[in-house]
Coordinates of C-alpha atoms in Angstrom, one line a residue:
M17 CA -0.1 0.1 0.0
R18 CA 1.3 3.0 -1.3
P19 CA 2.5 5.7 2.2
L20 CA -0.3 8.5 2.2
T21 CA 1.1 11.5 4.3
G22 CA 1.7 13.3 1.7
R23 CA -1.8 13.7 0.7
I24 CA -2.8 14.4 3.7
R25 CA -0.3 17.0 4.5
V26 CA -2.0 18.5 1.6
A27 CA -4.9 18.0 2.7
T28 CA -4.5 19.4 6.0
V29 CA -2.5 22.8 4.7
C30 CA -5.8 23.5 2.6
R31 CA -8.7 23.0 4.6
P32 CA -9.2 26.4 5.7
Q33 CA -8.9 27.4 2.2
R34 CA -10.9 24.7 1.0
E35 CA -14.3 25.1 3.7
T36 CA -14.2 28.7 3.2
T37 CA -15.2 28.7 -0.6
M38 CA -17.7 26.0 0.0
R39 CA -19.7 28.0 2.7
S40 CA -19.0 30.5 0.1
R41 CA -20.4 28.5 -2.5
L42 CA -23.5 26.7 0.1
S43 CA -24.3 30.3 0.7
A44 CA -24.5 31.1 -2.3
L45 CA -27.0 28.4 -3.5
A46 CA -28.7 28.6 0.0
A47 CA -29.9 32.6 -1.0
A48 CA -30.3 31.7 -5.1
L49 CA -33.1 28.7 -3.6
L50 CA -34.5 31.2 -1.2
G51 CA -34.9 33.7 -3.9
A52 CA -36.8 31.1 -6.4
G53 CA -39.0 30.1 -3.6
V54 CA -37.0 26.6 -3.7
I55 CA -36.2 26.2 -0.1
A56 CA -37.3 28.0 3.1
A57 CA -35.8 31.2 5.1
P58 CA -34.6 28.7 8.5
L59 CA -32.6 26.4 5.5
Q60 CA -30.8 29.7 5.1
A61 CA -30.3 30.3 8.9
Q62 CA -28.8 26.8 9.4
A63 CA -26.0 27.2 6.3
Q64 CA -25.3 30.6 7.9
T65 CA -24.8 28.9 11.7
S66 CA -22.0 26.5 10.3
A67 CA -19.4 29.3 10.6
Q68 CA -20.8 30.7 14.5
T69 CA -18.5 30.3 17.1
T70 CA -19.4 27.8 20.3
F71 CA -18.3 27.9 23.5
K72 CA -18.7 24.8 25.1
A73 CA -18.8 25.1 29.1
V74 CA -18.8 22.3 31.9
M75 CA -20.5 24.2 34.6
H76 CA -20.6 22.6 38.6
S77 CA -24.1 21.4 38.1
D78 CA -27.0 20.5 35.6
L79 CA -29.4 23.1 35.1
K80 CA -32.7 21.6 35.4
I81 CA -34.6 24.6 37.1
I82 CA -34.4 28.1 35.5
D83 CA -35.9 30.5 37.5
P84 CA -33.4 32.1 39.3
I85 CA -36.1 33.6 41.5
W86 CA -37.5 30.5 43.3
T87 CA -34.4 29.0 44.2
T88 CA -30.8 30.0 45.3
A89 CA -29.5 26.7 43.2
L90 CA -25.8 28.6 41.9
I91 CA -26.5 26.9 38.8
S92 CA -29.6 29.0 38.2
L93 CA -28.5 31.7 39.5
N94 CA -25.5 31.6 36.4
H95 CA -29.0 31.2 34.1
G96 CA -30.1 33.7 35.6
Y97 CA -26.9 36.1 34.7
M98 CA -27.6 34.6 30.7
V99 CA -30.6 35.7 30.0
Y100 CA -31.7 38.6 32.2
D101 CA -30.1 42.2 33.0
V102 CA -30.4 44.0 36.3
L103 CA -30.9 47.7 37.7
F104 CA -27.7 47.7 39.8
A105 CA -24.5 45.3 39.3
L106 CA -21.1 44.8 42.1
D107 CA -17.4 46.0 39.4
E108 CA -14.9 44.2 40.2
G109 CA -14.2 46.6 43.1
L110 CA -17.6 45.0 45.0
Q111 CA -18.7 49.0 44.3
V112 CA -22.3 49.5 43.3
K113 CA -22.5 50.4 39.4
P114 CA -26.2 51.3 37.1
Q115 CA -26.9 48.9 34.8
M116 CA -30.5 49.3 33.2
V117 CA -30.8 52.0 34.9
D118 CA -29.6 55.9 33.0
K119 CA -30.6 57.9 35.8
W120 CA -31.4 58.1 39.3
T121 CA -32.6 60.2 42.0
V122 CA -33.4 60.1 45.8
S123 CA -35.7 62.9 47.6
D124 CA -34.3 65.1 50.7
D125 CA -35.9 62.9 52.8
K126 CA -34.1 59.6 52.2
K127 CA -37.8 57.7 51.3
T128 CA -38.5 58.4 48.1
W129 CA -36.4 56.4 44.8
T130 CA -36.6 57.6 41.7
F131 CA -35.3 55.4 38.8
T132 CA -35.0 56.0 35.2
L133 CA -34.4 53.5 32.2
R134 CA -31.5 53.5 30.4
D135 CA -32.5 53.9 26.4
G136 CA -32.4 50.5 23.9
L137 CA -33.6 48.0 26.3
A138 CA -35.8 45.2 25.5
W139 CA -37.2 41.9 25.7
H140 CA -36.0 38.6 23.5
D141 CA -39.4 38.8 22.4
G142 CA -38.5 42.2 20.6
Q143 CA -41.3 44.5 23.4
P144 CA -39.6 47.4 25.5
V145 CA -38.7 46.8 28.5
T146 CA -41.0 49.6 30.6
A147 CA -41.0 50.9 34.4
D148 CA -44.2 48.1 34.9
D149 CA -42.1 45.4 34.0
C150 CA -39.7 46.5 37.0
I151 CA -42.1 46.9 39.6
A152 CA -43.3 43.7 38.6
S153 CA -40.1 41.9 39.6
L154 CA -38.6 44.1 42.2
K155 CA -42.4 43.1 43.9
R156 CA -41.8 39.2 43.2
W157 CA -37.5 39.1 44.2
G158 CA -38.8 41.0 47.3
A159 CA -40.9 37.9 48.9
R160 CA -38.0 35.4 48.0
D161 CA -34.6 37.1 48.5
T162 CA -33.8 37.4 52.2
M163 CA -32.4 41.4 51.5
G164 CA -35.2 42.1 49.1
Q165 CA -37.3 41.3 52.0
K166 CA -35.8 43.9 54.1
L167 CA -36.2 46.7 51.2
V168 CA -39.8 45.9 49.9
G169 CA -41.5 45.5 53.2
L170 CA -40.2 49.3 54.0
V171 CA -41.9 50.3 50.4
A172 CA -44.9 52.0 51.2
D173 CA -46.2 52.9 47.6
W174 CA -44.5 51.8 43.9
K175 CA -45.6 54.1 41.2
A176 CA -44.8 54.0 37.6
V177 CA -43.6 58.0 36.8
D178 CA -43.8 57.1 32.8
A179 CA -42.7 54.1 30.7
K180 CA -39.7 54.5 31.2
T181 CA -39.4 55.4 35.2
F182 CA -40.5 54.1 37.8
S183 CA -40.2 55.5 42.0
F184 CA -40.8 53.8 45.7
T185 CA -41.8 56.0 48.7
L186 CA -40.4 54.1 52.0
K187 CA -41.7 54.1 55.5
E188 CA -38.1 55.3 56.7
P189 CA -35.0 55.9 55.7
Y190 CA -33.1 52.7 54.8
G191 CA -28.9 52.2 54.4
L192 CA -29.2 49.6 52.1
V193 CA -31.4 50.4 49.1
L194 CA -28.4 50.1 46.4
E195 CA -26.9 47.3 47.8
S196 CA -29.8 45.4 47.8
L197 CA -30.6 46.1 44.1
G198 CA -27.4 45.2 43.5
K199 CA -26.7 42.2 45.0
P200 CA -24.1 40.0 43.1
S201 CA -25.9 36.2 44.2
S202 CA -29.1 34.8 45.1
N203 CA -31.6 35.6 44.7
V204 CA -30.6 38.8 42.5
A205 CA -32.7 40.7 41.0
F206 CA -32.8 40.2 37.6
M207 CA -35.7 42.1 35.6
M208 CA -38.3 40.5 33.4
P209 CA -41.5 41.3 31.8
K210 CA -44.9 42.1 33.7
S211 CA -46.7 38.9 32.9
V212 CA -43.9 36.8 34.2
A213 CA -43.0 38.5 36.8
E214 CA -46.5 38.4 38.2
T215 CA -46.4 34.7 38.6
D216 CA -47.1 33.6 42.4
P217 CA -43.7 34.1 44.2
Q218 CA -44.0 30.5 45.4
K219 CA -44.0 28.7 41.6
Q220 CA -41.8 28.3 39.5
I221 CA -41.9 30.6 36.4
D222 CA -41.0 28.2 32.9
S223 CA -40.6 31.9 30.9
A224 CA -36.6 32.3 29.9
I225 CA -37.7 35.8 28.1
G226 CA -35.3 38.0 30.0
S227 CA -33.5 41.5 28.2
G228 CA -30.1 40.4 28.7
P229 CA -27.2 39.3 26.5
F230 CA -28.2 35.8 25.7
V231 CA -30.8 34.0 24.4
F232 CA -32.0 30.6 26.4
K233 CA -32.5 28.1 22.7
R234 CA -35.2 26.0 25.1
D235 CA -36.1 23.7 22.5
E236 CA -32.4 22.4 22.6
W237 CA -32.7 22.3 26.3
K238 CA -32.2 18.5 27.7
P239 CA -31.4 18.6 31.2
G240 CA -29.2 16.0 32.3
E241 CA -27.3 16.9 28.5
K242 CA -26.9 20.2 27.8
A243 CA -28.1 23.4 27.8
V244 CA -28.0 26.3 25.2
Y245 CA -27.7 29.9 24.9
L246 CA -27.4 32.1 21.9
K247 CA -26.1 35.7 21.7
N248 CA -28.5 38.5 21.8
T249 CA -28.1 40.3 18.8
N250 CA -30.8 42.8 19.7
Y251 CA -29.0 43.8 23.2
K252 CA -27.2 46.9 23.7
P253 CA -24.4 47.2 26.3
R254 CA -23.4 50.3 28.1
S255 CA -20.4 51.9 26.7
E256 CA -18.3 51.7 29.7
P257 CA -16.2 48.2 29.9
A258 CA -16.9 45.3 31.9
S259 CA -16.1 45.3 35.8
G260 CA -16.7 42.5 37.5
L261 CA -21.2 42.3 36.9
S262 CA -21.2 45.6 35.5
G263 CA -20.3 47.6 32.5
G264 CA -20.8 46.6 29.0
K265 CA -21.8 43.4 28.7
V266 CA -20.7 42.3 25.2
V267 CA -20.8 38.6 23.9
K268 CA -18.0 38.0 22.3
V269 CA -19.3 34.5 21.0
D270 CA -22.4 33.1 18.8
R271 CA -23.3 30.9 21.1
V272 CA -22.7 29.1 24.2
E273 CA -23.4 25.4 24.9
W274 CA -23.2 24.3 28.7
V275 CA -22.4 20.5 28.7
T276 CA -23.8 18.4 31.8
I277 CA -20.4 15.9 32.7
A278 CA -20.7 14.5 35.8
D279 CA -17.9 12.9 36.7
A280 CA -14.8 15.1 37.5
Q281 CA -11.8 13.2 36.1
T282 CA -14.7 13.2 32.8
Q283 CA -14.6 16.5 32.5
V284 CA -10.8 17.5 33.0
N285 CA -10.4 15.1 30.2
A286 CA -12.5 17.1 28.0
L287 CA -10.7 20.0 28.7
L288 CA -7.7 18.8 27.5
A289 CA -8.1 17.0 24.7
G290 CA -9.9 20.0 23.8
E291 CA -13.9 18.6 22.9
V292 CA -14.2 21.6 25.7
D293 CA -13.3 24.7 26.3
F294 CA -13.8 25.6 30.2
V295 CA -14.3 24.0 33.4
E296 CA -16.2 26.1 35.8
A297 CA -15.6 23.9 39.2
P298 CA -12.4 21.7 37.9
S299 CA -12.4 18.7 41.5
H300 CA -9.2 20.7 43.5
D301 CA -7.8 17.1 43.5
L302 CA -7.1 17.4 39.7
V303 CA -5.8 20.8 39.7
G304 CA -2.3 20.4 39.4
L305 CA -3.1 18.0 36.1
L306 CA -4.5 20.6 34.9
A307 CA -1.8 23.4 36.0
K308 CA 1.0 21.1 33.8
D309 CA -0.3 21.5 30.4
A310 CA 0.2 24.4 28.8
N311 CA -2.9 25.0 26.5
I312 CA -4.8 25.0 30.2
T313 CA -5.0 28.5 31.6
M314 CA -6.3 28.6 35.4
K315 CA -8.2 31.6 37.1
V316 CA -9.6 32.6 40.2
P317 CA -12.5 34.7 39.0
V318 CA -13.8 35.0 42.3
P319 CA -11.4 36.2 45.0
Q320 CA -13.4 36.3 48.3
G321 CA -14.3 32.7 47.9
R322 CA -16.9 30.6 49.3
Q323 CA -18.3 29.2 53.0
Y324 CA -19.1 26.5 53.4
A325 CA -22.7 26.1 55.8
F326 CA -24.2 23.1 57.6
R327 CA -27.9 24.0 57.5
F328 CA -30.6 22.8 60.1
N329 CA -34.3 22.7 59.2
T330 CA -36.1 24.0 62.8
L331 CA -39.5 22.4 62.1
H332 CA -38.7 19.1 63.3
K333 CA -37.3 17.3 65.8
P334 CA -34.5 17.3 66.7
F335 CA -33.1 20.6 65.4
D336 CA -36.4 22.6 66.7
N337 CA -33.7 23.1 70.0
P338 CA -31.5 25.3 69.7
K339 CA -30.1 23.7 72.8
I340 CA -29.4 20.6 70.2
R341 CA -28.2 22.7 67.4
Q342 CA -26.2 24.3 69.5
V343 CA -24.1 21.1 70.1
L344 CA -22.7 21.2 66.5
A345 CA -21.5 23.7 66.7
Y346 CA -18.9 22.2 69.0
A347 CA -19.1 19.1 67.6
F348 CA -18.0 20.1 64.0
N349 CA -14.0 20.6 63.2
Q350 CA -13.3 22.3 60.2
K351 CA -10.0 21.3 59.4
D352 CA -12.0 18.1 58.2
F353 CA -14.5 19.5 56.5
L354 CA -12.2 21.1 54.2
D355 CA -9.4 18.6 53.8
A356 CA -12.3 16.4 52.4
T357 CA -13.6 18.6 49.7
V358 CA -10.6 20.9 48.7
G359 CA -7.8 18.9 50.2
D360 CA -5.1 21.6 49.6
P361 CA -4.4 24.7 52.4
K362 CA -3.4 26.3 49.6
W363 CA -6.9 26.6 48.8
Y364 CA -9.1 27.5 51.9
S365 CA -9.0 28.8 55.3
E366 CA -10.6 27.9 58.7
C367 CA -12.6 30.7 60.2
K368 CA -14.4 30.9 63.6
S369 CA -15.5 34.3 62.4
L370 CA -19.3 34.0 60.9
W371 CA -18.2 37.1 58.6
P372 CA -15.8 36.0 56.1
C373 CA -12.2 36.2 57.0
G374 CA -10.3 39.3 56.2
T375 CA -14.0 40.8 55.4
P376 CA -14.6 44.2 57.7
L377 CA -16.7 42.3 60.1
E378 CA -14.8 39.4 61.0
S379 CA -15.2 38.9 64.6
V380 CA -14.7 35.4 66.5
K381 CA -17.5 37.3 69.1
G382 CA -19.0 34.1 70.9
W383 CA -17.9 31.5 68.6
E384 CA -14.1 31.7 70.6
D385 CA -14.3 28.1 72.4
K386 CA -16.5 26.5 69.3
F387 CA -15.4 24.3 67.0
G388 CA -13.3 20.1 67.3
N389 CA -14.5 19.5 71.0
T390 CA -16.5 16.5 70.7
A391 CA -16.4 15.6 74.5
K392 CA -18.4 19.0 75.4
A393 CA -20.8 18.0 72.2
A394 CA -21.4 15.2 73.8
A395 CA -22.1 16.6 77.4
L396 CA -24.2 19.5 75.9
L397 CA -25.7 16.9 73.9
K398 CA -27.0 14.8 76.9
E399 CA -27.8 17.7 78.8
A400 CA -30.3 19.2 75.7
G401 CA -32.1 16.1 76.5
Y402 CA -31.9 14.7 72.5
D403 CA -34.2 11.7 72.4
G404 CA -32.1 9.5 69.5
T405 CA -34.0 11.1 66.7
P406 CA -32.4 9.7 63.5
I407 CA -30.3 12.9 62.0
V408 CA -31.6 12.6 57.9
I409 CA -28.8 14.5 56.6
M410 CA -29.3 14.7 52.5
Q411 CA -26.3 13.7 50.2
S412 CA -25.5 15.4 46.9
T413 CA -23.4 13.1 44.8
D414 CA -22.9 14.8 41.6
L415 CA -20.5 17.9 42.9
P416 CA -16.9 17.8 44.2
S417 CA -17.1 20.6 46.4
L418 CA -19.8 19.2 48.3
T419 CA -20.2 15.4 48.0
N420 CA -17.7 14.6 51.0
L421 CA -19.2 17.0 53.2
A422 CA -22.3 14.6 54.4
P423 CA -20.4 11.5 55.4
V424 CA -17.3 14.0 57.6
A425 CA -20.8 15.6 59.3
K426 CA -22.4 12.1 59.9
A427 CA -18.7 10.3 61.0
Q428 CA -18.5 13.7 63.8
L429 CA -22.3 13.8 64.9
E430 CA -22.2 10.1 65.7
K431 CA -19.1 10.8 67.3
A432 CA -21.4 13.3 69.6
G433 CA -24.0 10.5 70.7
F434 CA -25.8 11.6 67.4
K435 CA -28.0 8.7 64.9
V436 CA -27.3 9.7 61.6
D437 CA -29.4 8.1 58.5
M438 CA -27.8 10.1 55.5
Q439 CA -29.5 10.3 52.2
S440 CA -27.7 10.3 49.0
M441 CA -28.9 12.3 45.8
D442 CA -28.4 14.4 42.6
W443 CA -27.8 18.2 43.8
Q444 CA -30.9 18.9 42.0
T445 CA -32.9 16.6 43.6
L446 CA -31.8 17.7 47.1
V447 CA -32.2 21.5 46.1
G448 CA -36.3 20.4 45.4
R449 CA -36.9 18.2 48.3
R450 CA -34.9 21.5 50.7
T451 CA -38.3 23.4 50.3
K452 CA -40.7 20.6 51.2
K453 CA -41.2 20.7 55.0
D454 CA -42.6 17.3 55.6
L455 CA -41.9 15.3 58.6
P456 CA -38.1 14.0 58.0
S457 CA -39.5 10.3 58.0
A458 CA -42.1 10.9 55.0
G459 CA -39.8 12.8 52.9
G460 CA -38.5 16.1 54.5
W461 CA -35.3 16.6 55.6
H462 CA -32.7 17.5 58.9
A463 CA -30.4 18.8 57.1
F464 CA -28.0 19.5 54.3
L465 CA -24.6 21.3 53.3
T466 CA -24.0 23.4 50.6
S467 CA -21.7 26.5 50.0
W468 CA -22.3 30.4 50.0
G469 CA -20.5 33.4 47.9
S470 CA -18.3 35.3 50.4
V471 CA -19.8 38.4 48.9
D472 CA -23.4 36.8 49.5
V473 CA -22.5 36.4 53.8
L474 CA -21.2 39.5 54.2
N475 CA -23.5 41.4 56.9
P476 CA -26.3 40.0 59.1
V477 CA -28.9 41.5 55.9
S478 CA -27.7 39.8 53.2
T479 CA -26.6 36.2 55.0
G480 CA -29.2 34.3 53.3
F481 CA -29.1 31.7 56.1
L482 CA -29.5 34.3 58.8
N483 CA -33.3 35.3 57.8
S484 CA -35.6 33.8 61.3
S485 CA -39.0 35.6 59.7
C486 CA -40.4 31.7 60.0
E487 CA -42.3 31.0 57.2
K488 CA -40.6 33.6 55.2
A489 CA -37.3 32.4 55.9
M490 CA -35.7 30.2 53.5
F491 CA -35.7 26.6 53.4
G492 CA -35.0 25.6 57.4
W493 CA -37.5 27.9 58.0
P494 CA -36.1 29.5 61.4
C495 CA -38.4 31.9 63.8
D496 CA -36.8 33.9 65.9
A497 CA -37.8 37.7 66.9
K498 CA -34.9 38.7 68.5
M499 CA -32.4 37.6 65.5
E500 CA -35.2 39.7 63.0
E501 CA -34.3 42.6 65.8
L502 CA -31.1 43.2 65.4
R503 CA -31.1 42.3 61.1
D504 CA -33.4 45.4 61.6
A505 CA -31.2 47.9 63.0
F506 CA -28.2 46.8 61.3
A507 CA -30.0 48.1 58.3
R508 CA -30.9 50.9 59.7
E509 CA -27.7 52.2 61.0
T510 CA -25.3 53.9 58.9
D511 CA -22.1 54.5 61.0
P512 CA -19.5 51.9 60.1
A513 CA -18.6 51.4 63.6
K514 CA -22.1 50.8 65.5
Q515 CA -22.9 48.2 62.4
K516 CA -19.9 46.5 63.6
V517 CA -20.9 46.1 67.3
I518 CA -24.6 44.6 65.8
A519 CA -22.7 42.6 63.8
E520 CA -21.3 40.9 66.8
A521 CA -24.9 40.9 68.8
V522 CA -25.8 38.8 65.9
Q523 CA -22.7 36.4 65.6
V524 CA -23.7 35.8 69.4
R525 CA -26.9 35.4 68.7
Q526 CA -26.4 32.7 66.4
S527 CA -24.2 31.5 68.4
E528 CA -26.9 30.6 71.1
A529 CA -30.1 29.7 68.8
P530 CA -27.8 28.7 65.6
T531 CA -29.8 29.1 61.7
H532 CA -26.5 27.0 60.5
I533 CA -23.0 26.3 61.0
H534 CA -20.3 28.0 58.9
L535 CA -17.5 25.7 58.2
G536 CA -14.4 27.8 57.1
Q537 CA -13.8 29.0 53.8
Y538 CA -12.1 28.3 49.9
T539 CA -11.3 29.6 46.9
Q540 CA -12.6 27.5 43.4
P541 CA -10.4 27.9 40.4
V542 CA -11.9 27.9 36.4
A543 CA -10.1 26.0 33.7
F544 CA -10.2 27.0 30.2
R545 CA -7.9 26.2 27.3
K546 CA -5.5 28.9 26.1
N547 CA -7.0 30.4 22.7
I548 CA -9.3 31.3 25.4
T549 CA -9.5 34.9 27.0
G550 CA -11.7 37.7 28.8
V551 CA -12.8 35.1 31.5
L552 CA -14.1 38.0 33.7
T553 CA -13.0 38.4 38.0
A554 CA -16.5 38.8 39.1
A555 CA -18.7 37.8 42.1
S556 CA -20.2 35.2 39.7
G557 CA -19.6 33.6 36.6
V558 CA -21.0 35.3 33.7
M559 CA -19.8 34.6 29.9
W560 CA -20.0 37.4 27.9
N561 CA -16.4 39.3 27.2
I562 CA -15.0 36.2 26.9
E563 CA -13.6 35.6 23.3
K564 CA -12.5 31.9 21.5
K565 CA -9.7 32.5 18.9

């Protein structure tokens, strides 16, 4: 058999020119056939699609819920940033900047806030964004979000001044208006069409029509396989450069595919082979392998990192008893959790402070003697009268950053004297189950473990798990009037020194009647191919500004 080496070399060198020529001929043929009525327009669009740039990303989780107001799941938040826009956003320095808003004013008595939208805002169906849309969106967000509840709860009156201008008047001055509207993570005040935003806040929306930089291809969405987004060619970005979550949302690829790959090693293999362009949350124990490949770049897009948390369901025994919840503050050893999930101390840090270490409110008050004292935990458990009720802990099995948390919690709780029933499931199943108030023996739950972005837990108002407003609280539903009084006091206070005092009082109260147990901090690198540029440093993962060469 004659060698084919020369022929292969010639074919390889000529391929770009041949493909360009072929595309030109196909486009010309399609145009001619379209003009003659032989084919319909969609076929022509398909011919053009072949030349588009597709960015393939493996996200930390599969997308199953597309309502970023109904759930705090991070993957749904990421989806939200793709298709929706916001009134305000944080820049790279965590400063609040206008996004959909062009200008705003505050009355002399600090009660009436008026906002005017910038020109060119339109929904994906072509309809203009209006003041009524924004009011409806804020009301729905305010019914679910921890900071939103505080802000919207103070609104005495809403008013659509004209098509692009709206205002709200507060019952009293409030110091966190812009910080609330511009909060970077779950739940974000995403703007939706009025017809969608008027959906009952306790029910999921099934629409994905936004005004953001990408359009969701619902017909290509296959949970467990992929989610697809197209560049919104009608989107008009701001003129400022992109910075964090703010500035110009310039989309530089035509199509984004979120490819679902559950196995951590398979994710990395796909990236190394060039089958995907980006992995959002590579397992920390595989980061060293990625670092050795010259074709891979790694970056920590959220320098503030994340905080692990063990969340109680306070509705059912035994965690309806704050004395028993206190036991876990002694029983848990942060280092064991961090070693089991992150491994390398380069990427994590133990932190007794409820507010992330390195941030303005950092303090150990109330938590000086907590963590890693099994003997004291066991003694307190007996004193609290634990009756042997098995603790149903939900374990998510498909997220490397969370999978090993529940087994560590189980081991440490059993050492302290608890009985534990660990039930395994994928993360999206857990997300659905945690909304149920049923008895743990009837499909409910006692506890689960998760993580929050550090920028989400910087103070008493923004920290979702501190919300102790009973039925209005997040899943777990803590009910604590004293905690709510302290959170309200923090929101009204404008003096940083006095805020610090209130924040320490919140931390002390949290040690007495915990809503959750904080379990240390870690940072998560992303990994991507060398031909990918423009990955932003931002409090949440976003895909505008990314370019594929």
